[in-house]
Amino acid sequence: MNASTSDFPTGSTRMSEQMSDALPPSEQHVRQYAAVRNAHETELLEDYVELIGDLLKYQGEARSTDIAARMGVSQATVSKTVTRLKSQGLVDSQPYRSLFLTEKGEAMAEMARRRHAIVLQFLRALGVSDGTARIDAEGMEHHVSRETLEVMERFTRERGRD
Amino acid sequence: MNASTSDFPTGSTRMSEQMSDALPPSEQHVRQYAAVRNAHETELLEDYVELIGDLLKYQGEARSTDIAARMGVSQATVSKTVTRLKSQGLVDSQPYRSLFLTEKGEAMAEMARRRHAIVLQFLRALGVSDGTARIDAEGMEHHVSRETLEVMERFTRERGRD
DNA sequence: ATACTATCTTAGCCATGGCTAACTTTTTTC
DNA sequence: GAAAAAAGTTAGCCATGGCTAAGATAGTAT
């Protein structure tokens, strides 16, 4: 099981002083859930594109095998997803050859990479251990708005760096 | 071709410094993605259970209509998901009647509610606006580990301006 | 009591994202 | 240069999470 589902800090939260647990107005509530569903749609594609970009950058090549190995997924699954990436104009490749990013894919990768880095550095600046920060950043990055990213960046700049 | 050899282009010994964008070792990378996939599995069920708990608490009843309206989803979708919740022993209900949480569902709801509150309060304490904090918290909450939650709690307690 | 309305369920569709198994192509090795 | 290994693809399975349309049940008004 996942740490984030089974574990919980034992300290009390004093949330009774705050309305944080009251139901938001319906329309706002809908927007929240819609935002989450929306993020989920692109999440996996962003992860692929980000990983492909990193592989190209650090290993010169992005092969399906490497992706499968790093994502912990079968090659067949990678193949299928890559088809989708190509149909969305994010990736370019010849059969049985290395993968490349289109301009659009490049832009998405760069955005994802930057966002990932901001979240990761923020968590570390906050005092979270490296291993945990990496895991949490991977999951959180797709759900952090522009505004929050800016706040995180500022925080890291001002108080960060141990 | 495949250079599974040097994942970490060396140079800096302190990878907490500037290595934030380098590829982590494969096994660690796999763990990161696995954690995300894992979180996704329970994410929706947690959201339902949390919402049902809130509805029971603040409206006395949890009807499919309310859930559909708040989640921005069709009643049919709610019906289907509730079937799954029941099969997992999280929810209890008679056909055409209000929904209730089992003990297990109650526990999950309580956990989700507290985690949600911690993340939300943390974001606000950080300086993120309320609307954005609500949206981001909804997406982030499922990906925040116990360790990070504790750090967030401490931060809110010490520097929080509620 | 009947009819209308709101709520809930079921059936059947689609896309996504996993998997295994079987096959093809490319690369390596001898 | 042929055989073996590795890499990539395709086909077909499954569960999830959306949807619409149609039917069943419950609640409310007349």
mmCIF file of C-alpha atoms (C1' of nucleotides) in Angstrom:
data_model
loop_
_atom_site.group_PDB
_atom_site.id
_atom_site.type_symbol
_atom_site.label_atom_id
_atom_site.label_comp_id
_atom_site.label_asym_id
_atom_site.label_seq_id
_atom_site.Cartn_x
_atom_site.Cartn_y
_atom_site.Cartn_z
ATOM 1 C CA MET A 1 0.000 0.000 0.000
ATOM 2 C CA ASN A 2 0.855 3.547 -0.446
ATOM 3 C CA ALA A 3 2.160 5.619 2.370
ATOM 4 C CA SER A 4 -0.140 8.429 1.486
ATOM 5 C CA THR A 5 -3.227 6.307 1.896
ATOM 6 C CA SER A 6 -2.447 4.299 4.958
ATOM 7 C CA ASP A 7 -0.427 6.640 7.079
ATOM 8 C CA PHE A 8 -1.336 9.750 8.829
ATOM 9 C CA PRO A 9 0.350 12.152 11.164
ATOM 10 C CA THR A 10 -0.996 11.707 14.602
ATOM 11 C CA GLY A 11 -0.886 15.300 15.691
ATOM 12 C CA SER A 12 -4.061 17.284 15.853
ATOM 13 C CA THR A 13 -4.840 19.813 13.224
ATOM 14 C CA ARG A 14 -6.951 22.467 14.835
ATOM 15 C CA MET A 15 -9.154 22.656 11.874
ATOM 16 C CA SER A 16 -12.230 23.307 13.867
ATOM 17 C CA GLU A 17 -11.176 26.912 13.956
ATOM 18 C CA GLN A 18 -11.348 27.040 10.243
ATOM 19 C CA MET A 19 -13.985 26.383 7.640
ATOM 20 C CA SER A 20 -11.624 24.136 5.774
ATOM 21 C CA ASP A 21 -13.811 21.113 6.186
ATOM 22 C CA ALA A 22 -17.136 22.685 5.355
ATOM 23 C CA LEU A 23 -18.639 22.018 1.981
ATOM 24 C CA PRO A 24 -17.708 24.605 -0.601
ATOM 25 C CA PRO A 25 -20.492 25.942 -2.822
ATOM 26 C CA SER A 26 -21.488 23.408 -5.453
ATOM 27 C CA GLU A 27 -20.151 25.298 -8.440
ATOM 28 C CA GLN A 28 -16.779 25.697 -6.826
ATOM 29 C CA HIS A 29 -16.771 22.069 -5.817
ATOM 30 C CA VAL A 30 -17.468 21.038 -9.383
ATOM 31 C CA ARG A 31 -14.588 23.163 -10.590
ATOM 32 C CA GLN A 32 -12.233 21.476 -8.153
ATOM 33 C CA TYR A 33 -13.102 17.991 -9.315
ATOM 34 C CA ALA A 34 -13.107 19.034 -12.940
ATOM 35 C CA ALA A 35 -9.602 20.394 -12.512
ATOM 36 C CA VAL A 36 -8.451 17.067 -11.127
ATOM 37 C CA ARG A 37 -10.034 15.058 -13.940
ATOM 38 C CA ASN A 38 -8.537 17.448 -16.400
ATOM 39 C CA ALA A 39 -5.080 17.052 -14.943
ATOM 40 C CA HIS A 40 -5.419 13.295 -15.155
ATOM 41 C CA GLU A 41 -5.983 13.429 -18.866
ATOM 42 C CA THR A 42 -2.598 14.885 -19.645
ATOM 43 C CA GLU A 43 -0.700 13.537 -16.691
ATOM 44 C CA LEU A 44 0.582 10.364 -18.266
ATOM 45 C CA LEU A 45 1.435 11.996 -21.557
ATOM 46 C CA GLU A 46 3.397 14.647 -19.709
ATOM 47 C CA ASP A 47 5.290 12.013 -17.787
ATOM 48 C CA TYR A 48 6.218 10.217 -20.979
ATOM 49 C CA VAL A 49 7.271 13.353 -22.750
ATOM 50 C CA GLU A 50 9.268 14.518 -19.771
ATOM 51 C CA LEU A 51 11.011 11.169 -19.502
ATOM 52 C CA ILE A 52 11.715 11.019 -23.215
ATOM 53 C CA GLY A 53 13.218 14.479 -23.025
ATOM 54 C CA ASP A 54 15.418 13.483 -20.117
ATOM 55 C CA LEU A 55 16.541 10.308 -21.844
ATOM 56 C CA LEU A 56 17.450 12.218 -24.967
ATOM 57 C CA LYS A 57 19.303 14.753 -22.894
ATOM 58 C CA TYR A 58 21.238 12.411 -20.641
ATOM 59 C CA GLN A 59 21.587 9.316 -22.787
ATOM 60 C CA GLY A 60 21.345 10.703 -26.264
ATOM 61 C CA GLU A 61 18.601 8.269 -27.136
ATOM 62 C CA ALA A 62 15.108 7.414 -25.957
ATOM 63 C CA ARG A 63 14.293 3.766 -26.533
ATOM 64 C CA SER A 64 11.090 2.024 -25.582
ATOM 65 C CA THR A 65 13.011 -0.399 -23.440
ATOM 66 C CA ASP A 66 14.423 2.380 -21.307
ATOM 67 C CA ILE A 67 11.028 3.920 -20.865
ATOM 68 C CA ALA A 68 9.496 0.583 -19.956
ATOM 69 C CA ALA A 69 12.272 -0.065 -17.464
ATOM 70 C CA ARG A 70 12.009 3.343 -15.827
ATOM 71 C CA MET A 71 8.261 3.472 -15.725
ATOM 72 C CA GLY A 72 8.019 -0.089 -14.453
ATOM 73 C CA VAL A 73 5.671 -1.031 -17.251
ATOM 74 C CA SER A 74 5.713 -3.535 -20.119
ATOM 75 C CA GLN A 75 7.086 -2.692 -23.514
ATOM 76 C CA ALA A 76 3.686 -3.340 -25.012
ATOM 77 C CA THR A 77 2.203 -0.654 -22.830
ATOM 78 C CA VAL A 78 4.893 1.782 -23.880
ATOM 79 C CA SER A 79 4.285 0.973 -27.516
ATOM 80 C CA LYS A 80 0.600 1.679 -27.167
ATOM 81 C CA THR A 81 1.126 4.942 -25.346
ATOM 82 C CA VAL A 82 3.711 6.068 -27.841
ATOM 83 C CA THR A 83 1.134 5.573 -30.572
ATOM 84 C CA ARG A 84 -1.065 7.963 -28.678
ATOM 85 C CA LEU A 85 1.775 10.439 -28.229
ATOM 86 C CA LYS A 86 2.385 10.366 -31.966
ATOM 87 C CA SER A 87 -1.266 10.849 -32.760
ATOM 88 C CA GLN A 88 -1.219 13.902 -30.533
ATOM 89 C CA GLY A 89 1.764 15.268 -32.363
ATOM 90 C CA LEU A 90 4.053 15.122 -29.360
ATOM 91 C CA VAL A 91 6.448 12.447 -30.487
ATOM 92 C CA ASP A 92 8.003 11.455 -33.737
ATOM 93 C CA SER A 93 9.536 8.112 -34.602
ATOM 94 C CA GLN A 94 10.127 5.434 -37.149
ATOM 95 C CA PRO A 95 9.177 1.863 -36.238
ATOM 96 C CA TYR A 96 11.932 0.054 -34.375
ATOM 97 C CA ARG A 97 13.848 3.301 -33.933
ATOM 98 C CA SER A 98 14.511 5.781 -31.170
ATOM 99 C CA LEU A 99 11.858 8.286 -30.180
ATOM 100 C CA PHE A 100 12.090 12.016 -30.681
ATOM 101 C CA LEU A 101 10.049 14.929 -29.472
ATOM 102 C CA THR A 102 8.279 17.236 -31.861
ATOM 103 C CA GLU A 103 8.417 20.926 -31.179
ATOM 104 C CA LYS A 104 5.159 20.642 -29.356
ATOM 105 C CA GLY A 105 6.479 17.696 -27.355
ATOM 106 C CA GLU A 106 9.635 19.614 -26.610
ATOM 107 C CA ALA A 107 7.631 22.499 -25.235
ATOM 108 C CA MET A 108 5.535 20.211 -23.086
ATOM 109 C CA ALA A 109 8.641 18.439 -21.815
ATOM 110 C CA GLU A 110 10.319 21.684 -20.936
ATOM 111 C CA MET A 111 7.271 22.881 -19.072
ATOM 112 C CA ALA A 112 6.942 19.605 -17.197
ATOM 113 C CA ARG A 113 10.628 19.523 -16.376
ATOM 114 C CA ARG A 114 10.577 23.033 -14.999
ATOM 115 C CA ARG A 115 7.473 22.417 -12.971
ATOM 116 C CA HIS A 116 8.861 19.181 -11.642
ATOM 117 C CA ALA A 117 12.072 20.889 -10.607
ATOM 118 C CA ILE A 118 10.238 23.684 -8.832
ATOM 119 C CA VAL A 119 8.112 21.282 -6.820
ATOM 120 C CA LEU A 120 11.037 19.036 -5.995
ATOM 121 C CA GLN A 121 13.260 21.869 -4.861
ATOM 122 C CA PHE A 122 10.433 23.350 -2.884
ATOM 123 C CA LEU A 123 9.811 20.126 -0.997
ATOM 124 C CA ARG A 124 13.473 19.820 -0.179
ATOM 125 C CA ALA A 125 13.644 23.439 0.914
ATOM 126 C CA LEU A 126 10.668 22.734 3.147
ATOM 127 C CA GLY A 127 12.661 20.033 4.863
ATOM 128 C CA VAL A 128 11.342 16.877 3.253
ATOM 129 C CA SER A 129 13.909 14.134 2.717
ATOM 130 C CA ASP A 130 15.217 13.576 -0.771
ATOM 131 C CA GLY A 131 13.614 10.190 -1.412
ATOM 132 C CA THR A 132 10.217 11.291 -0.228
ATOM 133 C CA ALA A 133 10.481 14.577 -2.053
ATOM 134 C CA ARG A 134 11.117 12.778 -5.310
ATOM 135 C CA ILE A 135 8.139 10.494 -4.904
ATOM 136 C CA ASP A 136 5.776 13.230 -3.807
ATOM 137 C CA ALA A 137 6.949 15.612 -6.503
ATOM 138 C CA GLU A 138 6.207 13.057 -9.172
ATOM 139 C CA GLY A 139 2.617 12.808 -8.037
ATOM 140 C CA MET A 140 2.053 16.427 -7.066
ATOM 141 C CA GLU A 141 3.511 18.205 -10.056
ATOM 142 C CA HIS A 142 0.488 17.769 -12.250
ATOM 143 C CA HIS A 143 -1.800 19.351 -9.715
ATOM 144 C CA VAL A 144 0.093 22.481 -8.861
ATOM 145 C CA SER A 145 -1.288 25.647 -10.403
ATOM 146 C CA ARG A 146 0.736 28.463 -11.801
ATOM 147 C CA GLU A 147 0.015 30.600 -8.781
ATOM 148 C CA THR A 148 1.182 27.952 -6.360
ATOM 149 C CA LEU A 149 4.268 27.290 -8.446
ATOM 150 C CA GLU A 150 5.195 30.922 -8.139
ATOM 151 C CA VAL A 151 4.740 30.850 -4.409
ATOM 152 C CA MET A 152 6.876 27.724 -4.202
ATOM 153 C CA GLU A 153 9.583 29.296 -6.286
ATOM 154 C CA ARG A 154 9.705 32.354 -4.105
ATOM 155 C CA PHE A 155 9.768 30.265 -0.963
ATOM 156 C CA THR A 156 12.645 28.167 -2.238
ATOM 157 C CA ARG A 157 14.572 31.246 -3.293
ATOM 158 C CA GLU A 158 14.098 33.023 0.015
ATOM 159 C CA ARG A 159 14.236 30.331 2.609
ATOM 160 C CA GLY A 160 15.504 27.372 0.740
ATOM 161 C CA ARG A 161 18.781 25.610 0.441
ATOM 162 C CA ASP A 162 20.069 23.750 3.427
ATOM 163 C CA MET B 1 22.882 2.702 -27.993
ATOM 164 C CA ASN B 2 21.367 1.988 -24.689
ATOM 165 C CA ALA B 3 23.453 3.650 -22.068
ATOM 166 C CA SER B 4 21.986 2.231 -18.929
ATOM 167 C CA THR B 5 25.449 2.708 -17.650
ATOM 168 C CA SER B 6 25.728 6.149 -16.151
ATOM 169 C CA ASP B 7 22.403 7.421 -15.023
ATOM 170 C CA PHE B 8 23.945 10.121 -12.965
ATOM 171 C CA PRO B 9 26.347 12.267 -14.881
ATOM 172 C CA THR B 10 28.672 12.984 -12.069
ATOM 173 C CA GLY B 11 30.325 16.140 -10.937
ATOM 174 C CA SER B 12 28.471 17.161 -7.846
ATOM 175 C CA THR B 13 28.628 14.896 -4.883
ATOM 176 C CA ARG B 14 25.680 16.557 -3.250
ATOM 177 C CA MET B 15 22.838 15.674 -5.500
ATOM 178 C CA SER B 16 20.513 17.677 -3.372
ATOM 179 C CA GLU B 17 22.199 20.688 -4.823
ATOM 180 C CA GLN B 18 21.851 20.883 -8.533
ATOM 181 C CA MET B 19 20.964 17.415 -9.707
ATOM 182 C CA SER B 20 17.276 18.000 -9.559
ATOM 183 C CA ASP B 21 16.842 17.434 -13.248
ATOM 184 C CA ALA B 22 19.133 14.476 -13.737
ATOM 185 C CA LEU B 23 17.732 11.003 -14.125
ATOM 186 C CA PRO B 24 17.399 9.171 -10.845
ATOM 187 C CA PRO B 25 18.578 5.554 -10.719
ATOM 188 C CA SER B 26 16.167 3.246 -12.506
ATOM 189 C CA GLU B 27 14.869 1.426 -9.449
ATOM 190 C CA GLN B 28 14.082 4.685 -7.727
ATOM 191 C CA HIS B 29 12.429 5.992 -10.836
ATOM 192 C CA VAL B 30 10.231 2.917 -11.019
ATOM 193 C CA ARG B 31 9.210 3.419 -7.424
ATOM 194 C CA GLN B 32 8.194 6.983 -8.126
ATOM 195 C CA TYR B 33 5.931 6.050 -11.000
ATOM 196 C CA ALA B 34 4.571 3.061 -9.146
ATOM 197 C CA ALA B 35 3.604 5.307 -6.260
ATOM 198 C CA VAL B 36 1.702 7.573 -8.611
ATOM 199 C CA ARG B 37 -0.145 4.704 -10.279
ATOM 200 C CA ASN B 38 -0.935 3.316 -6.889
ATOM 201 C CA ALA B 39 -2.341 6.610 -5.666
ATOM 202 C CA HIS B 40 -4.532 6.797 -8.730
ATOM 203 C CA GLU B 41 -6.186 3.539 -7.892
ATOM 204 C CA THR B 42 -7.658 4.765 -4.634
ATOM 205 C CA GLU B 43 -7.922 8.429 -5.482
ATOM 206 C CA LEU B 44 -11.435 8.426 -6.814
ATOM 207 C CA LEU B 45 -12.769 6.132 -4.140
ATOM 208 C CA GLU B 46 -11.273 8.398 -1.503
ATOM 209 C CA ASP B 47 -12.880 11.419 -3.072
ATOM 210 C CA TYR B 48 -16.261 9.742 -3.067
ATOM 211 C CA VAL B 49 -15.959 8.549 0.474
ATOM 212 C CA GLU B 50 -14.759 11.933 1.643
ATOM 213 C CA LEU B 51 -17.628 13.659 -0.093
ATOM 214 C CA ILE B 52 -20.190 11.202 1.227
ATOM 215 C CA GLY B 53 -18.855 11.760 4.725
ATOM 216 C CA ASP B 54 -19.116 15.512 4.322
ATOM 217 C CA LEU B 55 -22.620 15.296 2.946
ATOM 218 C CA LEU B 56 -23.728 13.121 5.831
ATOM 219 C CA LYS B 57 -22.124 15.509 8.257
ATOM 220 C CA TYR B 58 -23.391 18.762 6.823
ATOM 221 C CA GLN B 59 -26.632 17.727 5.185
ATOM 222 C CA GLY B 60 -27.601 14.652 7.129
ATOM 223 C CA GLU B 61 -27.970 12.679 3.944
ATOM 224 C CA ALA B 62 -25.825 11.621 1.032
ATOM 225 C CA ARG B 63 -27.855 11.183 -2.121
ATOM 226 C CA SER B 64 -26.533 10.225 -5.507
ATOM 227 C CA THR B 65 -27.938 13.425 -6.944
ATOM 228 C CA ASP B 66 -25.880 15.557 -4.607
ATOM 229 C CA ILE B 67 -22.758 13.643 -5.390
ATOM 230 C CA ALA B 68 -23.384 13.903 -9.106
ATOM 231 C CA ALA B 69 -24.013 17.629 -8.785
ATOM 232 C CA ARG B 70 -20.893 18.260 -6.700
ATOM 233 C CA MET B 71 -18.609 16.051 -8.715
ATOM 234 C CA GLY B 72 -19.912 17.427 -11.992
ATOM 235 C CA VAL B 73 -20.660 13.952 -13.250
ATOM 236 C CA SER B 74 -23.766 12.069 -14.386
ATOM 237 C CA GLN B 75 -25.931 10.125 -11.991
ATOM 238 C CA ALA B 76 -25.207 6.987 -13.947
ATOM 239 C CA THR B 77 -21.529 7.416 -13.271
ATOM 240 C CA VAL B 78 -22.186 7.869 -9.583
ATOM 241 C CA SER B 79 -24.334 4.763 -9.515
ATOM 242 C CA LYS B 80 -21.606 2.719 -11.100
ATOM 243 C CA THR B 81 -18.924 4.005 -8.781
ATOM 244 C CA VAL B 82 -21.107 3.441 -5.739
ATOM 245 C CA THR B 83 -21.434 -0.188 -6.786
ATOM 246 C CA ARG B 84 -17.673 -0.362 -6.660
ATOM 247 C CA LEU B 85 -17.574 1.354 -3.275
ATOM 248 C CA LYS B 86 -20.024 -1.197 -1.940
ATOM 249 C CA SER B 87 -18.086 -4.099 -3.358
ATOM 250 C CA GLN B 88 -15.029 -2.757 -1.554
ATOM 251 C CA GLY B 89 -16.930 -2.583 1.679
ATOM 252 C CA LEU B 90 -16.680 1.177 1.985
ATOM 253 C CA VAL B 91 -20.295 2.122 1.514
ATOM 254 C CA ASP B 92 -23.570 0.655 2.557
ATOM 255 C CA SER B 93 -26.942 1.373 1.015
ATOM 256 C CA GLN B 94 -30.325 0.111 -0.009
ATOM 257 C CA PRO B 95 -31.410 0.706 -3.592
ATOM 258 C CA TYR B 96 -33.044 4.104 -4.042
ATOM 259 C CA ARG B 97 -31.965 5.175 -0.569
ATOM 260 C CA SER B 98 -29.336 7.411 0.951
ATOM 261 C CA LEU B 99 -25.749 6.235 1.147
ATOM 262 C CA PHE B 100 -23.895 5.442 4.339
ATOM 263 C CA LEU B 101 -20.309 4.736 5.154
ATOM 264 C CA THR B 102 -19.219 1.472 6.660
ATOM 265 C CA GLU B 103 -16.704 1.560 9.447
ATOM 266 C CA LYS B 104 -13.986 1.075 6.903
ATOM 267 C CA GLY B 105 -15.426 3.838 4.746
ATOM 268 C CA GLU B 106 -15.679 6.070 7.773
ATOM 269 C CA ALA B 107 -12.030 5.527 8.546
ATOM 270 C CA MET B 108 -11.009 6.285 4.997
ATOM 271 C CA ALA B 109 -13.167 9.392 4.939
ATOM 272 C CA GLU B 110 -11.711 10.654 8.177
ATOM 273 C CA MET B 111 -8.197 10.089 6.910
ATOM 274 C CA ALA B 112 -8.932 11.815 3.622
ATOM 275 C CA ARG B 113 -10.669 14.694 5.340
ATOM 276 C CA ARG B 114 -7.771 15.350 7.661
ATOM 277 C CA ARG B 115 -5.202 15.040 4.930
ATOM 278 C CA HIS B 116 -7.186 17.376 2.755
ATOM 279 C CA ALA B 117 -7.414 19.894 5.570
ATOM 280 C CA ILE B 118 -3.697 19.763 6.249
ATOM 281 C CA VAL B 119 -2.815 20.389 2.632
ATOM 282 C CA LEU B 120 -5.380 23.139 2.244
ATOM 283 C CA GLN B 121 -4.291 24.965 5.375
ATOM 284 C CA PHE B 122 -0.690 24.579 4.391
ATOM 285 C CA LEU B 123 -1.253 26.144 0.996
ATOM 286 C CA ARG B 124 -3.083 29.049 2.542
ATOM 287 C CA ALA B 125 -0.383 29.490 5.157
ATOM 288 C CA LEU B 126 2.129 29.533 2.329
ATOM 289 C CA GLY B 127 0.313 32.469 0.828
ATOM 290 C CA VAL B 128 -1.730 30.859 -1.916
ATOM 291 C CA SER B 129 -5.158 32.391 -2.508
ATOM 292 C CA ASP B 130 -8.157 30.525 -1.223
ATOM 293 C CA GLY B 131 -9.657 29.543 -4.565
ATOM 294 C CA THR B 132 -6.394 28.245 -5.926
ATOM 295 C CA ALA B 133 -5.567 26.508 -2.678
ATOM 296 C CA ARG B 134 -8.831 24.605 -2.815
ATOM 297 C CA ILE B 135 -8.295 23.452 -6.360
ATOM 298 C CA ASP B 136 -4.670 22.477 -5.827
ATOM 299 C CA ALA B 137 -5.396 20.732 -2.542
ATOM 300 C CA GLU B 138 -8.000 18.568 -4.212
ATOM 301 C CA GLY B 139 -5.466 17.305 -6.696
ATOM 302 C CA MET B 140 -2.415 17.198 -4.458
ATOM 303 C CA GLU B 141 -3.823 15.504 -1.410
ATOM 304 C CA HIS B 142 -3.568 12.002 -2.794
ATOM 305 C CA HIS B 143 0.090 12.370 -3.536
ATOM 306 C CA VAL B 144 1.376 13.741 -0.281
ATOM 307 C CA SER B 145 3.232 11.247 1.855
ATOM 308 C CA ARG B 146 3.018 10.988 5.594
ATOM 309 C CA GLU B 147 6.393 12.598 5.961
ATOM 310 C CA THR B 148 5.465 15.604 3.878
ATOM 311 C CA LEU B 149 2.157 15.930 5.667
ATOM 312 C CA GLU B 150 3.980 16.201 8.920
ATOM 313 C CA VAL B 151 6.252 18.870 7.546
ATOM 314 C CA MET B 152 3.250 20.764 6.233
ATOM 315 C CA GLU B 153 1.502 20.520 9.550
ATOM 316 C CA ARG B 154 4.485 21.872 11.383
ATOM 317 C CA PHE B 155 4.905 24.689 8.905
ATOM 318 C CA THR B 156 1.281 25.727 9.241
ATOM 319 C CA ARG B 157 1.452 25.577 12.999
ATOM 320 C CA GLU B 158 4.631 27.635 13.228
ATOM 321 C CA ARG B 159 4.324 30.153 10.465
ATOM 322 C CA GLY B 160 0.712 29.889 9.600
ATOM 323 C CA ARG B 161 -1.410 32.967 9.524
ATOM 324 C CA ASP B 162 -4.856 31.552 9.237
ATOM 325 C "C1'" DA C 1 -55.507 7.230 -6.289
ATOM 326 C "C1'" DT C 2 -53.403 8.831 -10.070
ATOM 327 C "C1'" DA C 3 -50.335 11.163 -12.378
ATOM 328 C "C1'" DC C 4 -46.285 13.804 -12.515
ATOM 329 C "C1'" DT C 5 -41.517 14.595 -11.198
ATOM 330 C "C1'" DA C 6 -37.363 13.584 -9.237
ATOM 331 C "C1'" DT C 7 -34.221 10.083 -8.260
ATOM 332 C "C1'" DC C 8 -31.876 5.948 -9.130
ATOM 333 C "C1'" DT C 9 -30.449 1.917 -11.878
ATOM 334 C "C1'" DT C 10 -29.220 -0.702 -15.907
ATOM 335 C "C1'" DA C 11 -27.503 -1.450 -20.454
ATOM 336 C "C1'" DG C 12 -24.395 -0.443 -23.702
ATOM 337 C "C1'" DC C 13 -21.085 2.648 -25.808
ATOM 338 C "C1'" DC C 14 -16.159 4.760 -25.805
ATOM 339 C "C1'" DA C 15 -11.136 5.876 -24.455
ATOM 340 C "C1'" DT C 16 -7.458 4.961 -21.314
ATOM 341 C "C1'" DG C 17 -3.902 2.266 -19.378
ATOM 342 C "C1'" DG C 18 -2.501 -1.898 -17.685
ATOM 343 C "C1'" DC C 19 -1.283 -6.992 -18.956
ATOM 344 C "C1'" DT C 20 0.415 -11.565 -21.688
ATOM 345 C "C1'" DA C 21 1.421 -14.025 -25.739
ATOM 346 C "C1'" DA C 22 2.931 -14.318 -30.261
ATOM 347 C "C1'" DC C 23 5.231 -12.329 -33.928
ATOM 348 C "C1'" DT C 24 8.714 -9.218 -36.584
ATOM 349 C "C1'" DT C 25 12.735 -6.590 -36.917
ATOM 350 C "C1'" DT C 26 17.200 -5.207 -35.494
ATOM 351 C "C1'" DT C 27 21.482 -5.999 -33.250
ATOM 352 C "C1'" DT C 28 24.966 -8.831 -31.432
ATOM 353 C "C1'" DT C 29 27.721 -12.686 -31.233
ATOM 354 C "C1'" DC C 30 30.210 -16.498 -32.822
ATOM 355 C "C1'" DG D 1 26.743 -14.728 -42.494
ATOM 356 C "C1'" DA D 2 23.712 -17.412 -39.609
ATOM 357 C "C1'" DA D 3 21.964 -18.125 -35.083
ATOM 358 C "C1'" DA D 4 20.744 -16.103 -30.826
ATOM 359 C "C1'" DA D 5 19.312 -12.270 -28.181
ATOM 360 C "C1'" DA D 6 17.216 -8.002 -27.636
ATOM 361 C "C1'" DA D 7 13.963 -4.685 -28.941
ATOM 362 C "C1'" DG D 8 9.645 -3.387 -30.787
ATOM 363 C "C1'" DT D 9 4.934 -4.343 -32.458
ATOM 364 C "C1'" DT D 10 0.343 -6.277 -32.646
ATOM 365 C "C1'" DA D 11 -3.672 -8.681 -31.018
ATOM 366 C "C1'" DG D 12 -6.642 -9.467 -27.567
ATOM 367 C "C1'" DC D 13 -7.835 -9.517 -22.709
ATOM 368 C "C1'" DC D 14 -9.346 -6.809 -18.334
ATOM 369 C "C1'" DA D 15 -10.838 -2.861 -15.083
ATOM 370 C "C1'" DT D 16 -11.758 1.953 -14.672
ATOM 371 C "C1'" DG D 17 -14.376 5.997 -15.378
ATOM 372 C "C1'" DG D 18 -16.754 8.754 -18.357
ATOM 373 C "C1'" DC D 19 -21.233 9.213 -21.283
ATOM 374 C "C1'" DT D 20 -26.471 8.693 -23.119
ATOM 375 C "C1'" DA D 21 -30.762 6.522 -23.287
ATOM 376 C "C1'" DA D 22 -34.235 3.969 -21.360
ATOM 377 C "C1'" DG D 23 -36.557 1.877 -17.584
ATOM 378 C "C1'" DA D 24 -37.780 1.341 -12.525
ATOM 379 C "C1'" DT D 25 -38.824 3.312 -8.022
ATOM 380 C "C1'" DA D 26 -40.079 6.843 -4.772
ATOM 381 C "C1'" DG D 27 -42.100 11.149 -3.458
ATOM 382 C "C1'" DT D 28 -45.361 14.839 -4.249
ATOM 383 C "C1'" DA D 29 -49.460 17.146 -5.932
ATOM 384 C "C1'" DT D 30 -53.682 17.216 -7.501
#
